């Protein structure tokens, strides 16, 4: 292929990627067109993500002009996959009563799985009534119109620990989560995702800071599966978790696994080279690649290219960044 034809092919790819990106962010699916009143109100409201989310990713990914044809094709395939929404199912099969010296409460076991096929990687978390109550209060502040028709089980002065009340709340919370997830802007909101993942992430990062890498890794691997499903439209948001997994594997002397998760994180930062994790991750990947006898020169070239374009600034190591996550 001559040079003019090659350039024309790349321009066509760029235009195609732009069209797919636009359709994935603006075209409603058949499911969303047939959603209930609360969802219809949701669609006319512009989502207002929190500041941290704005920093981690742009609302619409755009291809980098320096990407090769092969990279553009891969980007195109990834964008098409993003158009397909993963549907999740929420079940609350059981509860347990927790008693401390001055408190007593019910923990609800929530199972989250993907519909449409057998899901061997279901996620299991536990939340108490006050966690649901806090979520509801937070969502009312940000999504008052969308939450207008959403009911929440009220507290009772007595009988909170009777089998009848607990069973009623199990069903109510199941329906509550299903309804929240059916509303596009709410299921993508940081507050909803935090409700489902933040307690486990806080525990994992606490273990990481304490040097309990095996325990931290165990929790992080459970959380990342759920995060990937919840943040399909915003893949950059799970980069910190992927990098924490890299740190754990590296400190546990599992360089192959560390490199595998590092590649996953780098793929999500391909067009986000200004992300705070990009350079620390590149430096760690160069070290791992050298240790494993893999190609580290291409990674080194990316690092040098970044340094020539950016002003020298202080950059934390990957581990230093990881231990700063979820510090109160």
PDB file of C-alpha atoms in Angstrom:
ATOM      1  CA  UNK A   1       0.000   0.000   0.000  1.00  0.00           C
ATOM      2  CA  UNK A   2       1.439   3.443  -0.962  1.00  0.00           C
ATOM      3  CA  UNK A   3       1.765   6.276   1.544  1.00  0.00           C
ATOM      4  CA  UNK A   4      -1.384   8.156   0.413  1.00  0.00           C
ATOM      5  CA  UNK A   5      -3.513   4.994   0.676  1.00  0.00           C
ATOM      6  CA  UNK A   6      -2.090   4.231   4.104  1.00  0.00           C
ATOM      7  CA  UNK A   7      -2.899   7.745   5.372  1.00  0.00           C
ATOM      8  CA  UNK A   8      -6.393   7.495   3.943  1.00  0.00           C
ATOM      9  CA  UNK A   9      -6.920   4.174   5.725  1.00  0.00           C
ATOM     10  CA  UNK A  10      -5.831   5.653   9.032  1.00  0.00           C
ATOM     11  CA  UNK A  11      -8.178   8.643   8.562  1.00  0.00           C
ATOM     12  CA  UNK A  12     -11.079   6.258   7.927  1.00  0.00           C
ATOM     13  CA  UNK A  13     -10.225   4.338  11.089  1.00  0.00           C
ATOM     14  CA  UNK A  14     -10.138   7.541  13.125  1.00  0.00           C
ATOM     15  CA  UNK A  15     -13.529   8.605  11.769  1.00  0.00           C
ATOM     16  CA  UNK A  16     -14.999   5.167  12.484  1.00  0.00           C
ATOM     17  CA  UNK A  17     -13.692   5.176  16.054  1.00  0.00           C
ATOM     18  CA  UNK A  18     -15.169   8.645  16.567  1.00  0.00           C
ATOM     19  CA  UNK A  19     -18.566   7.443  15.358  1.00  0.00           C
ATOM     20  CA  UNK A  20     -18.525   4.390  17.616  1.00  0.00           C
ATOM     21  CA  UNK A  21     -17.435   6.426  20.630  1.00  0.00           C
ATOM     22  CA  UNK A  22     -20.224   8.928  20.051  1.00  0.00           C
ATOM     23  CA  UNK A  23     -22.870   6.242  19.640  1.00  0.00           C
ATOM     24  CA  UNK A  24     -21.720   4.402  22.769  1.00  0.00           C
ATOM     25  CA  UNK A  25     -22.157   7.517  24.899  1.00  0.00           C
ATOM     26  CA  UNK A  26     -25.241   9.108  23.389  1.00  0.00           C
ATOM     27  CA  UNK A  27     -27.456   6.403  21.839  1.00  0.00           C
ATOM     28  CA  UNK A  28     -29.915   4.828  24.282  1.00  0.00           C
ATOM     29  CA  UNK A  29     -30.313   1.065  24.192  1.00  0.00           C
ATOM     30  CA  UNK A  30     -33.668  -0.622  23.681  1.00  0.00           C
ATOM     31  CA  UNK A  31     -33.654  -1.458  27.363  1.00  0.00           C
ATOM     32  CA  UNK A  32     -33.193   2.178  28.391  1.00  0.00           C
ATOM     33  CA  UNK A  33     -35.906   3.390  26.014  1.00  0.00           C
ATOM     34  CA  UNK A  34     -38.384   1.148  27.813  1.00  0.00           C
ATOM     35  CA  UNK A  35     -37.364   1.994  31.372  1.00  0.00           C
ATOM     36  CA  UNK A  36     -39.848   3.224  34.005  1.00  0.00           C
ATOM     37  CA  UNK A  37     -40.665   6.831  34.878  1.00  0.00           C
ATOM     38  CA  UNK A  38     -37.729   7.234  37.257  1.00  0.00           C
ATOM     39  CA  UNK A  39     -35.324   6.197  34.493  1.00  0.00           C
ATOM     40  CA  UNK A  40     -36.904   8.488  31.908  1.00  0.00           C
ATOM     41  CA  UNK A  41     -36.402  11.436  34.235  1.00  0.00           C
ATOM     42  CA  UNK A  42     -32.836  10.267  34.708  1.00  0.00           C
ATOM     43  CA  UNK A  43     -32.057  10.370  31.008  1.00  0.00           C
ATOM     44  CA  UNK A  44     -32.883  14.046  30.611  1.00  0.00           C
ATOM     45  CA  UNK A  45     -30.528  14.959  33.397  1.00  0.00           C
ATOM     46  CA  UNK A  46     -26.856  15.424  32.717  1.00  0.00           C
ATOM     47  CA  UNK A  47     -24.661  13.264  34.911  1.00  0.00           C
ATOM     48  CA  UNK A  48     -22.473  15.184  37.314  1.00  0.00           C
ATOM     49  CA  UNK A  49     -19.564  12.906  38.310  1.00  0.00           C
ATOM     50  CA  UNK A  50     -17.420  13.860  41.268  1.00  0.00           C
ATOM     51  CA  UNK A  51     -14.110  15.628  40.819  1.00  0.00           C
ATOM     52  CA  UNK A  52     -11.978  12.516  41.278  1.00  0.00           C
ATOM     53  CA  UNK A  53     -13.808  10.781  38.439  1.00  0.00           C
ATOM     54  CA  UNK A  54     -13.290  13.788  36.182  1.00  0.00           C
ATOM     55  CA  UNK A  55      -9.557  13.610  36.809  1.00  0.00           C
ATOM     56  CA  UNK A  56      -9.307   9.901  36.166  1.00  0.00           C
ATOM     57  CA  UNK A  57     -10.997   9.856  32.751  1.00  0.00           C
ATOM     58  CA  UNK A  58     -12.622  12.043  30.170  1.00  0.00           C
ATOM     59  CA  UNK A  59     -16.320  11.619  29.472  1.00  0.00           C
ATOM     60  CA  UNK A  60     -15.599  10.313  25.977  1.00  0.00           C
ATOM     61  CA  UNK A  61     -12.421   8.531  24.993  1.00  0.00           C
ATOM     62  CA  UNK A  62     -10.756   9.898  21.888  1.00  0.00           C
ATOM     63  CA  UNK A  63      -8.018   8.122  19.926  1.00  0.00           C
ATOM     64  CA  UNK A  64      -4.516   9.542  20.112  1.00  0.00           C
ATOM     65  CA  UNK A  65      -3.268  10.799  16.746  1.00  0.00           C
ATOM     66  CA  UNK A  66       0.077   9.060  17.317  1.00  0.00           C
ATOM     67  CA  UNK A  67      -1.521   5.610  17.587  1.00  0.00           C
ATOM     68  CA  UNK A  68      -0.541   3.084  14.912  1.00  0.00           C
ATOM     69  CA  UNK A  69      -3.087   1.395  12.656  1.00  0.00           C
ATOM     70  CA  UNK A  70      -2.875  -1.759  14.774  1.00  0.00           C
ATOM     71  CA  UNK A  71      -3.471   0.220  17.976  1.00  0.00           C
ATOM     72  CA  UNK A  72      -6.422   2.024  16.352  1.00  0.00           C
ATOM     73  CA  UNK A  73      -7.967  -1.311  15.369  1.00  0.00           C
ATOM     74  CA  UNK A  74      -7.593  -2.622  18.913  1.00  0.00           C
ATOM     75  CA  UNK A  75      -9.051   0.618  20.282  1.00  0.00           C
ATOM     76  CA  UNK A  76     -11.980   0.237  17.878  1.00  0.00           C
ATOM     77  CA  UNK A  77     -12.666  -3.320  19.059  1.00  0.00           C
ATOM     78  CA  UNK A  78     -12.540  -2.222  22.695  1.00  0.00           C
ATOM     79  CA  UNK A  79     -14.992   0.622  22.027  1.00  0.00           C
ATOM     80  CA  UNK A  80     -17.464  -1.747  20.372  1.00  0.00           C
ATOM     81  CA  UNK A  81     -17.281  -4.008  23.411  1.00  0.00           C
ATOM     82  CA  UNK A  82     -18.032  -1.011  25.642  1.00  0.00           C
ATOM     83  CA  UNK A  83     -21.349  -0.543  23.807  1.00  0.00           C
ATOM     84  CA  UNK A  84     -22.658  -3.790  25.295  1.00  0.00           C
ATOM     85  CA  UNK A  85     -23.949  -3.231  28.807  1.00  0.00           C
ATOM     86  CA  UNK A  86     -23.345  -5.979  31.330  1.00  0.00           C
ATOM     87  CA  UNK A  87     -26.560  -6.724  33.184  1.00  0.00           C
ATOM     88  CA  UNK A  88     -26.209  -7.574  36.848  1.00  0.00           C
ATOM     89  CA  UNK A  89     -28.567  -9.410  39.153  1.00  0.00           C
ATOM     90  CA  UNK A  90     -28.743  -8.762  42.897  1.00  0.00           C
ATOM     91  CA  UNK A  91     -29.768 -11.478  45.357  1.00  0.00           C
ATOM     92  CA  UNK A  92     -29.949 -11.341  49.178  1.00  0.00           C
ATOM     93  CA  UNK A  93     -30.191 -15.000  50.220  1.00  0.00           C
ATOM     94  CA  UNK A  94     -29.313 -14.727  53.896  1.00  0.00           C
ATOM     95  CA  UNK A  95     -28.571 -12.477  56.873  1.00  0.00           C
ATOM     96  CA  UNK A  96     -26.742 -12.671  60.168  1.00  0.00           C
ATOM     97  CA  UNK A  97     -27.170 -10.771  63.400  1.00  0.00           C
ATOM     98  CA  UNK A  98     -24.038  -9.145  64.790  1.00  0.00           C
ATOM     99  CA  UNK A  99     -23.847  -8.271  68.477  1.00  0.00           C
ATOM    100  CA  UNK A 100     -21.191  -6.128  70.064  1.00  0.00           C
ATOM    101  CA  UNK A 101     -20.959  -4.799  73.609  1.00  0.00           C
ATOM    102  CA  UNK A 102     -23.043  -1.692  72.870  1.00  0.00           C
ATOM    103  CA  UNK A 103     -24.575  -2.442  69.477  1.00  0.00           C
ATOM    104  CA  UNK A 104     -26.597  -4.993  67.599  1.00  0.00           C
ATOM    105  CA  UNK A 105     -27.388  -5.002  63.887  1.00  0.00           C
ATOM    106  CA  UNK A 106     -28.269  -7.206  60.914  1.00  0.00           C
ATOM    107  CA  UNK A 107     -25.799  -7.879  58.091  1.00  0.00           C
ATOM    108  CA  UNK A 108     -27.382  -8.608  54.713  1.00  0.00           C
ATOM    109  CA  UNK A 109     -25.468 -10.933  52.383  1.00  0.00           C
ATOM    110  CA  UNK A 110     -25.627  -9.569  48.809  1.00  0.00           C
ATOM    111  CA  UNK A 111     -24.722 -11.761  45.845  1.00  0.00           C
ATOM    112  CA  UNK A 112     -24.024  -9.933  42.585  1.00  0.00           C
ATOM    113  CA  UNK A 113     -23.871 -11.952  39.395  1.00  0.00           C
ATOM    114  CA  UNK A 114     -24.076 -11.463  35.671  1.00  0.00           C
ATOM    115  CA  UNK A 115     -27.262 -12.467  33.896  1.00  0.00           C
ATOM    116  CA  UNK A 116     -27.578 -14.326  30.623  1.00  0.00           C
ATOM    117  CA  UNK A 117     -25.120 -17.126  31.352  1.00  0.00           C
ATOM    118  CA  UNK A 118     -23.715 -19.190  34.198  1.00  0.00           C
ATOM    119  CA  UNK A 119     -21.606 -16.866  36.315  1.00  0.00           C
ATOM    120  CA  UNK A 120     -18.824 -18.654  38.173  1.00  0.00           C
ATOM    121  CA  UNK A 121     -17.322 -15.350  39.343  1.00  0.00           C
ATOM    122  CA  UNK A 122     -20.183 -14.006  41.419  1.00  0.00           C
ATOM    123  CA  UNK A 123     -19.346 -11.308  43.927  1.00  0.00           C
ATOM    124  CA  UNK A 124     -20.412 -11.566  47.565  1.00  0.00           C
ATOM    125  CA  UNK A 125     -20.520  -8.601  49.946  1.00  0.00           C
ATOM    126  CA  UNK A 126     -22.268  -7.755  53.232  1.00  0.00           C
ATOM    127  CA  UNK A 127     -23.981  -4.504  54.166  1.00  0.00           C
ATOM    128  CA  UNK A 128     -26.074  -3.392  57.138  1.00  0.00           C
ATOM    129  CA  UNK A 129     -29.230  -1.262  57.228  1.00  0.00           C
ATOM    130  CA  UNK A 130     -27.257   1.902  58.009  1.00  0.00           C
ATOM    131  CA  UNK A 131     -25.126   1.360  54.867  1.00  0.00           C
ATOM    132  CA  UNK A 132     -28.247   1.232  52.699  1.00  0.00           C
ATOM    133  CA  UNK A 133     -29.641   4.252  54.536  1.00  0.00           C
ATOM    134  CA  UNK A 134     -26.473   6.272  53.881  1.00  0.00           C
ATOM    135  CA  UNK A 135     -26.548   5.316  50.190  1.00  0.00           C
ATOM    136  CA  UNK A 136     -30.178   6.411  49.910  1.00  0.00           C
ATOM    137  CA  UNK A 137     -29.455   9.732  51.597  1.00  0.00           C
ATOM    138  CA  UNK A 138     -26.455  10.391  49.307  1.00  0.00           C
ATOM    139  CA  UNK A 139     -28.391   9.545  46.163  1.00  0.00           C
ATOM    140  CA  UNK A 140     -31.282  11.801  47.186  1.00  0.00           C
ATOM    141  CA  UNK A 141     -28.832  14.708  47.395  1.00  0.00           C
ATOM    142  CA  UNK A 142     -27.481  14.193  43.882  1.00  0.00           C
ATOM    143  CA  UNK A 143     -30.379  12.553  42.029  1.00  0.00           C
ATOM    144  CA  UNK A 144     -33.496  14.048  43.608  1.00  0.00           C
ATOM    145  CA  UNK A 145     -35.623  13.751  40.466  1.00  0.00           C
ATOM    146  CA  UNK A 146     -34.542  10.218  39.625  1.00  0.00           C
ATOM    147  CA  UNK A 147     -35.111   9.069  43.210  1.00  0.00           C
ATOM    148  CA  UNK A 148     -38.567  10.633  43.383  1.00  0.00           C
ATOM    149  CA  UNK A 149     -40.429   7.318  43.054  1.00  0.00           C
ATOM    150  CA  UNK A 150     -37.881   5.132  44.847  1.00  0.00           C
ATOM    151  CA  UNK A 151     -39.106   3.886  48.213  1.00  0.00           C
ATOM    152  CA  UNK A 152     -36.843   2.885  51.080  1.00  0.00           C
ATOM    153  CA  UNK A 153     -37.773   0.539  53.973  1.00  0.00           C
ATOM    154  CA  UNK A 154     -38.286   2.638  57.090  1.00  0.00           C
ATOM    155  CA  UNK A 155     -36.821   1.929  60.480  1.00  0.00           C
ATOM    156  CA  UNK A 156     -39.126   0.608  63.160  1.00  0.00           C
ATOM    157  CA  UNK A 157     -38.916   1.359  66.858  1.00  0.00           C
ATOM    158  CA  UNK A 158     -39.294  -2.314  67.754  1.00  0.00           C
ATOM    159  CA  UNK A 159     -39.081  -5.679  66.026  1.00  0.00           C
ATOM    160  CA  UNK A 160     -36.035  -4.911  63.876  1.00  0.00           C
ATOM    161  CA  UNK A 161     -34.567  -8.329  64.656  1.00  0.00           C
ATOM    162  CA  UNK A 162     -37.673 -10.437  64.151  1.00  0.00           C
ATOM    163  CA  UNK A 163     -37.621 -12.949  61.317  1.00  0.00           C
ATOM    164  CA  UNK A 164     -40.615 -11.260  59.691  1.00  0.00           C
ATOM    165  CA  UNK A 165     -39.010  -7.792  59.535  1.00  0.00           C
ATOM    166  CA  UNK A 166     -35.649  -9.188  58.380  1.00  0.00           C
ATOM    167  CA  UNK A 167     -37.296 -11.167  55.556  1.00  0.00           C
ATOM    168  CA  UNK A 168     -39.298  -8.120  54.482  1.00  0.00           C
ATOM    169  CA  UNK A 169     -36.135  -6.045  54.312  1.00  0.00           C
ATOM    170  CA  UNK A 170     -34.291  -8.733  52.364  1.00  0.00           C
ATOM    171  CA  UNK A 171     -36.896  -8.499  49.618  1.00  0.00           C
ATOM    172  CA  UNK A 172     -37.093  -4.699  49.857  1.00  0.00           C
ATOM    173  CA  UNK A 173     -33.321  -4.223  49.557  1.00  0.00           C
ATOM    174  CA  UNK A 174     -33.158  -6.662  46.645  1.00  0.00           C
ATOM    175  CA  UNK A 175     -35.805  -4.661  44.766  1.00  0.00           C
ATOM    176  CA  UNK A 176     -34.123  -1.412  45.819  1.00  0.00           C
ATOM    177  CA  UNK A 177     -30.756  -2.408  44.309  1.00  0.00           C
ATOM    178  CA  UNK A 178     -32.429  -3.723  41.162  1.00  0.00           C
ATOM    179  CA  UNK A 179     -34.246  -0.423  40.655  1.00  0.00           C
ATOM    180  CA  UNK A 180     -31.139   1.678  41.280  1.00  0.00           C
ATOM    181  CA  UNK A 181     -29.153  -0.391  38.804  1.00  0.00           C
ATOM    182  CA  UNK A 182     -31.878   0.015  36.167  1.00  0.00           C
ATOM    183  CA  UNK A 183     -31.255   3.780  36.138  1.00  0.00           C
ATOM    184  CA  UNK A 184     -28.279   4.605  33.949  1.00  0.00           C
ATOM    185  CA  UNK A 185     -26.908   7.662  35.722  1.00  0.00           C
ATOM    186  CA  UNK A 186     -27.253   6.091  39.159  1.00  0.00           C
ATOM    187  CA  UNK A 187     -25.578   2.787  38.283  1.00  0.00           C
ATOM    188  CA  UNK A 188     -22.664   4.771  36.838  1.00  0.00           C
ATOM    189  CA  UNK A 189     -22.429   7.145  39.787  1.00  0.00           C
ATOM    190  CA  UNK A 190     -19.480   7.055  42.155  1.00  0.00           C
ATOM    191  CA  UNK A 191     -21.800   6.892  45.165  1.00  0.00           C
ATOM    192  CA  UNK A 192     -23.517   3.719  43.967  1.00  0.00           C
ATOM    193  CA  UNK A 193     -20.232   2.049  42.982  1.00  0.00           C
ATOM    194  CA  UNK A 194     -18.653   3.076  46.300  1.00  0.00           C
ATOM    195  CA  UNK A 195     -21.520   1.442  48.196  1.00  0.00           C
ATOM    196  CA  UNK A 196     -20.735  -1.862  46.494  1.00  0.00           C
ATOM    197  CA  UNK A 197     -16.921  -1.709  46.628  1.00  0.00           C
ATOM    198  CA  UNK A 198     -15.504   0.888  49.027  1.00  0.00           C
ATOM    199  CA  UNK A 199     -15.612  -1.078  52.343  1.00  0.00           C
ATOM    200  CA  UNK A 200     -13.694  -3.966  50.783  1.00  0.00           C
ATOM    201  CA  UNK A 201     -11.211  -1.615  49.120  1.00  0.00           C
ATOM    202  CA  UNK A 202     -10.608   0.199  52.407  1.00  0.00           C
ATOM    203  CA  UNK A 203      -9.878  -3.121  54.085  1.00  0.00           C
ATOM    204  CA  UNK A 204      -7.572  -4.220  51.256  1.00  0.00           C
ATOM    205  CA  UNK A 205      -5.550  -1.001  51.262  1.00  0.00           C
ATOM    206  CA  UNK A 206      -5.313  -1.157  55.042  1.00  0.00           C
ATOM    207  CA  UNK A 207      -3.773  -4.630  54.700  1.00  0.00           C
ATOM    208  CA  UNK A 208      -1.426  -3.366  51.995  1.00  0.00           C
ATOM    209  CA  UNK A 209      -0.200  -0.515  54.190  1.00  0.00           C
ATOM    210  CA  UNK A 210       0.354  -3.020  56.997  1.00  0.00           C
ATOM    211  CA  UNK A 211       2.445  -5.302  54.800  1.00  0.00           C
ATOM    212  CA  UNK A 212      -0.241  -8.022  54.709  1.00  0.00           C
ATOM    213  CA  UNK A 213       0.116  -8.480  50.968  1.00  0.00           C
ATOM    214  CA  UNK A 214      -1.461 -11.938  50.753  1.00  0.00           C
ATOM    215  CA  UNK A 215      -4.641 -10.794  52.500  1.00  0.00           C
ATOM    216  CA  UNK A 216      -4.727  -7.536  50.533  1.00  0.00           C
ATOM    217  CA  UNK A 217      -4.325  -9.418  47.256  1.00  0.00           C
ATOM    218  CA  UNK A 218      -7.109 -11.840  48.132  1.00  0.00           C
ATOM    219  CA  UNK A 219      -9.557  -8.977  48.711  1.00  0.00           C
ATOM    220  CA  UNK A 220      -8.406  -6.940  45.699  1.00  0.00           C
ATOM    221  CA  UNK A 221      -8.855  -9.870  43.319  1.00  0.00           C
ATOM    222  CA  UNK A 222     -12.440 -10.248  44.550  1.00  0.00           C
ATOM    223  CA  UNK A 223     -13.176  -6.535  44.188  1.00  0.00           C
ATOM    224  CA  UNK A 224     -11.620  -6.090  40.749  1.00  0.00           C
ATOM    225  CA  UNK A 225     -14.081  -8.535  39.183  1.00  0.00           C
ATOM    226  CA  UNK A 226     -17.002  -6.509  40.478  1.00  0.00           C
ATOM    227  CA  UNK A 227     -15.375  -3.188  39.581  1.00  0.00           C
ATOM    228  CA  UNK A 228     -14.841  -4.329  35.995  1.00  0.00           C
ATOM    229  CA  UNK A 229     -18.562  -5.030  35.664  1.00  0.00           C
ATOM    230  CA  UNK A 230     -19.703  -1.840  37.341  1.00  0.00           C
ATOM    231  CA  UNK A 231     -17.315   0.506  35.516  1.00  0.00           C
ATOM    232  CA  UNK A 232     -17.453  -0.956  31.998  1.00  0.00           C
ATOM    233  CA  UNK A 233     -18.017   2.510  30.539  1.00  0.00           C
ATOM    234  CA  UNK A 234     -15.134   4.031  32.522  1.00  0.00           C
ATOM    235  CA  UNK A 235     -12.231   1.533  32.395  1.00  0.00           C
ATOM    236  CA  UNK A 236      -9.693   4.063  33.691  1.00  0.00           C
ATOM    237  CA  UNK A 237     -11.408   4.155  37.095  1.00  0.00           C
ATOM    238  CA  UNK A 238     -10.119   0.683  38.036  1.00  0.00           C
ATOM    239  CA  UNK A 239      -6.462   1.507  37.303  1.00  0.00           C
ATOM    240  CA  UNK A 240      -5.657   2.169  41.015  1.00  0.00           C
ATOM    241  CA  UNK A 241      -6.975  -1.282  41.967  1.00  0.00           C
ATOM    242  CA  UNK A 242      -5.045  -2.968  39.157  1.00  0.00           C
ATOM    243  CA  UNK A 243      -1.887  -1.164  40.261  1.00  0.00           C
ATOM    244  CA  UNK A 244      -2.427  -2.201  43.892  1.00  0.00           C
ATOM    245  CA  UNK A 245      -2.620  -5.801  42.654  1.00  0.00           C
ATOM    246  CA  UNK A 246       0.676  -5.258  40.798  1.00  0.00           C
ATOM    247  CA  UNK A 247       2.279  -3.974  44.013  1.00  0.00           C
ATOM    248  CA  UNK A 248       1.050  -6.986  46.009  1.00  0.00           C
ATOM    249  CA  UNK A 249       2.236  -9.518  43.438  1.00  0.00           C
ATOM    250  CA  UNK A 250       5.598  -7.750  43.149  1.00  0.00           C
ATOM    251  CA  UNK A 251       6.173  -7.727  46.914  1.00  0.00           C
ATOM    252  CA  UNK A 252       5.094 -11.381  47.093  1.00  0.00           C
ATOM    253  CA  UNK A 253       7.734 -12.117  44.431  1.00  0.00           C
ATOM    254  CA  UNK A 254       5.238 -13.081  41.726  1.00  0.00           C
ATOM    255  CA  UNK A 255       6.699 -11.023  38.842  1.00  0.00           C
ATOM    256  CA  UNK A 256       4.771 -12.863  36.107  1.00  0.00           C
ATOM    257  CA  UNK A 257       1.410 -12.094  37.735  1.00  0.00           C
ATOM    258  CA  UNK A 258       2.509  -8.536  38.522  1.00  0.00           C
ATOM    259  CA  UNK A 259       3.424  -8.007  34.862  1.00  0.00           C
ATOM    260  CA  UNK A 260       0.099  -9.489  33.696  1.00  0.00           C
ATOM    261  CA  UNK A 261      -1.962  -7.044  35.769  1.00  0.00           C
ATOM    262  CA  UNK A 262       0.394  -4.210  34.867  1.00  0.00           C
ATOM    263  CA  UNK A 263      -0.349  -4.815  31.188  1.00  0.00           C
ATOM    264  CA  UNK A 264      -4.080  -4.612  31.939  1.00  0.00           C
ATOM    265  CA  UNK A 265      -3.582  -1.295  33.696  1.00  0.00           C
ATOM    266  CA  UNK A 266      -1.388   0.116  30.901  1.00  0.00           C
ATOM    267  CA  UNK A 267      -3.953  -0.841  28.260  1.00  0.00           C
ATOM    268  CA  UNK A 268      -6.496   1.344  30.079  1.00  0.00           C
ATOM    269  CA  UNK A 269      -4.092   4.284  30.133  1.00  0.00           C
ATOM    270  CA  UNK A 270      -3.166   4.174  26.444  1.00  0.00           C
ATOM    271  CA  UNK A 271      -4.900   7.492  25.769  1.00  0.00           C
ATOM    272  CA  UNK A 272      -4.569   8.823  29.322  1.00  0.00           C
ATOM    273  CA  UNK A 273      -0.812   9.376  29.621  1.00  0.00           C
ATOM    274  CA  UNK A 274      -1.354  12.317  31.990  1.00  0.00           C
ATOM    275  CA  UNK A 275      -2.949  10.016  34.575  1.00  0.00           C
ATOM    276  CA  UNK A 276      -1.117  10.062  37.918  1.00  0.00           C
ATOM    277  CA  UNK A 277      -0.469   6.306  37.736  1.00  0.00           C
ATOM    278  CA  UNK A 278       0.957   6.270  34.202  1.00  0.00           C
ATOM    279  CA  UNK A 279       4.637   7.031  34.834  1.00  0.00           C
ATOM    280  CA  UNK A 280       4.972   5.038  38.114  1.00  0.00           C
ATOM    281  CA  UNK A 281       3.338   2.092  36.338  1.00  0.00           C
ATOM    282  CA  UNK A 282       5.654   2.415  33.322  1.00  0.00           C
ATOM    283  CA  UNK A 283       8.712   2.464  35.597  1.00  0.00           C
ATOM    284  CA  UNK A 284       7.511  -0.628  37.450  1.00  0.00           C
ATOM    285  CA  UNK A 285       6.743  -2.444  34.189  1.00  0.00           C
ATOM    286  CA  UNK A 286      10.241  -1.697  32.865  1.00  0.00           C
ATOM    287  CA  UNK A 287      11.733  -3.262  36.000  1.00  0.00           C
ATOM    288  CA  UNK A 288       9.463  -6.310  35.752  1.00  0.00           C
ATOM    289  CA  UNK A 289      10.079  -6.752  32.025  1.00  0.00           C
ATOM    290  CA  UNK A 290      13.849  -6.642  32.559  1.00  0.00           C
ATOM    291  CA  UNK A 291      13.567  -9.181  35.390  1.00  0.00           C
ATOM    292  CA  UNK A 292      11.426 -11.527  33.271  1.00  0.00           C
ATOM    293  CA  UNK A 293      13.506 -11.202  30.118  1.00  0.00           C
ATOM    294  CA  UNK A 294      10.674  -9.476  28.236  1.00  0.00           C
ATOM    295  CA  UNK A 295      10.844  -6.516  25.869  1.00  0.00           C
ATOM    296  CA  UNK A 296      11.472  -3.477  28.055  1.00  0.00           C
ATOM    297  CA  UNK A 297      12.867  -1.213  25.333  1.00  0.00           C
ATOM    298  CA  UNK A 298       9.430  -0.253  23.986  1.00  0.00           C
ATOM    299  CA  UNK A 299       8.343   0.637  27.528  1.00  0.00           C
ATOM    300  CA  UNK A 300      11.539   2.624  27.998  1.00  0.00           C
ATOM    301  CA  UNK A 301      10.830   4.516  24.769  1.00  0.00           C
ATOM    302  CA  UNK A 302       7.362   5.467  26.023  1.00  0.00           C
ATOM    303  CA  UNK A 303       8.892   6.720  29.272  1.00  0.00           C
ATOM    304  CA  UNK A 304      11.505   8.818  27.458  1.00  0.00           C
ATOM    305  CA  UNK A 305       8.861  10.168  25.077  1.00  0.00           C
ATOM    306  CA  UNK A 306       6.719  11.266  28.022  1.00  0.00           C
ATOM    307  CA  UNK A 307       9.679  12.945  29.712  1.00  0.00           C
ATOM    308  CA  UNK A 308      10.475  15.004  26.607  1.00  0.00           C
ATOM    309  CA  UNK A 309       6.893  16.312  26.440  1.00  0.00           C
ATOM    310  CA  UNK A 310       6.319  17.048  30.136  1.00  0.00           C
ATOM    311  CA  UNK A 311       8.020  19.366  32.575  1.00  0.00           C
ATOM    312  CA  UNK A 312      10.012  17.479  35.228  1.00  0.00           C
ATOM    313  CA  UNK A 313       7.811  16.942  38.276  1.00  0.00           C
ATOM    314  CA  UNK A 314       8.064  14.797  41.354  1.00  0.00           C
ATOM    315  CA  UNK A 315       6.598  11.379  40.622  1.00  0.00           C
ATOM    316  CA  UNK A 316       5.765   8.879  43.358  1.00  0.00           C
ATOM    317  CA  UNK A 317       6.619   5.221  42.979  1.00  0.00           C
ATOM    318  CA  UNK A 318       3.772   2.833  42.275  1.00  0.00           C
ATOM    319  CA  UNK A 319       3.848   1.537  45.841  1.00  0.00           C
ATOM    320  CA  UNK A 320       3.877   5.067  47.299  1.00  0.00           C
ATOM    321  CA  UNK A 321       0.766   5.904  45.286  1.00  0.00           C
ATOM    322  CA  UNK A 322      -0.969   2.689  46.309  1.00  0.00           C
ATOM    323  CA  UNK A 323      -0.485   3.176  50.047  1.00  0.00           C
ATOM    324  CA  UNK A 324      -1.996   6.673  49.774  1.00  0.00           C
ATOM    325  CA  UNK A 325      -5.307   5.369  48.451  1.00  0.00           C
ATOM    326  CA  UNK A 326      -8.232   5.391  50.902  1.00  0.00           C
ATOM    327  CA  UNK A 327      -6.251   7.124  53.634  1.00  0.00           C
ATOM    328  CA  UNK A 328      -8.799   8.864  55.859  1.00  0.00           C
TER     329      UNK A 328
END
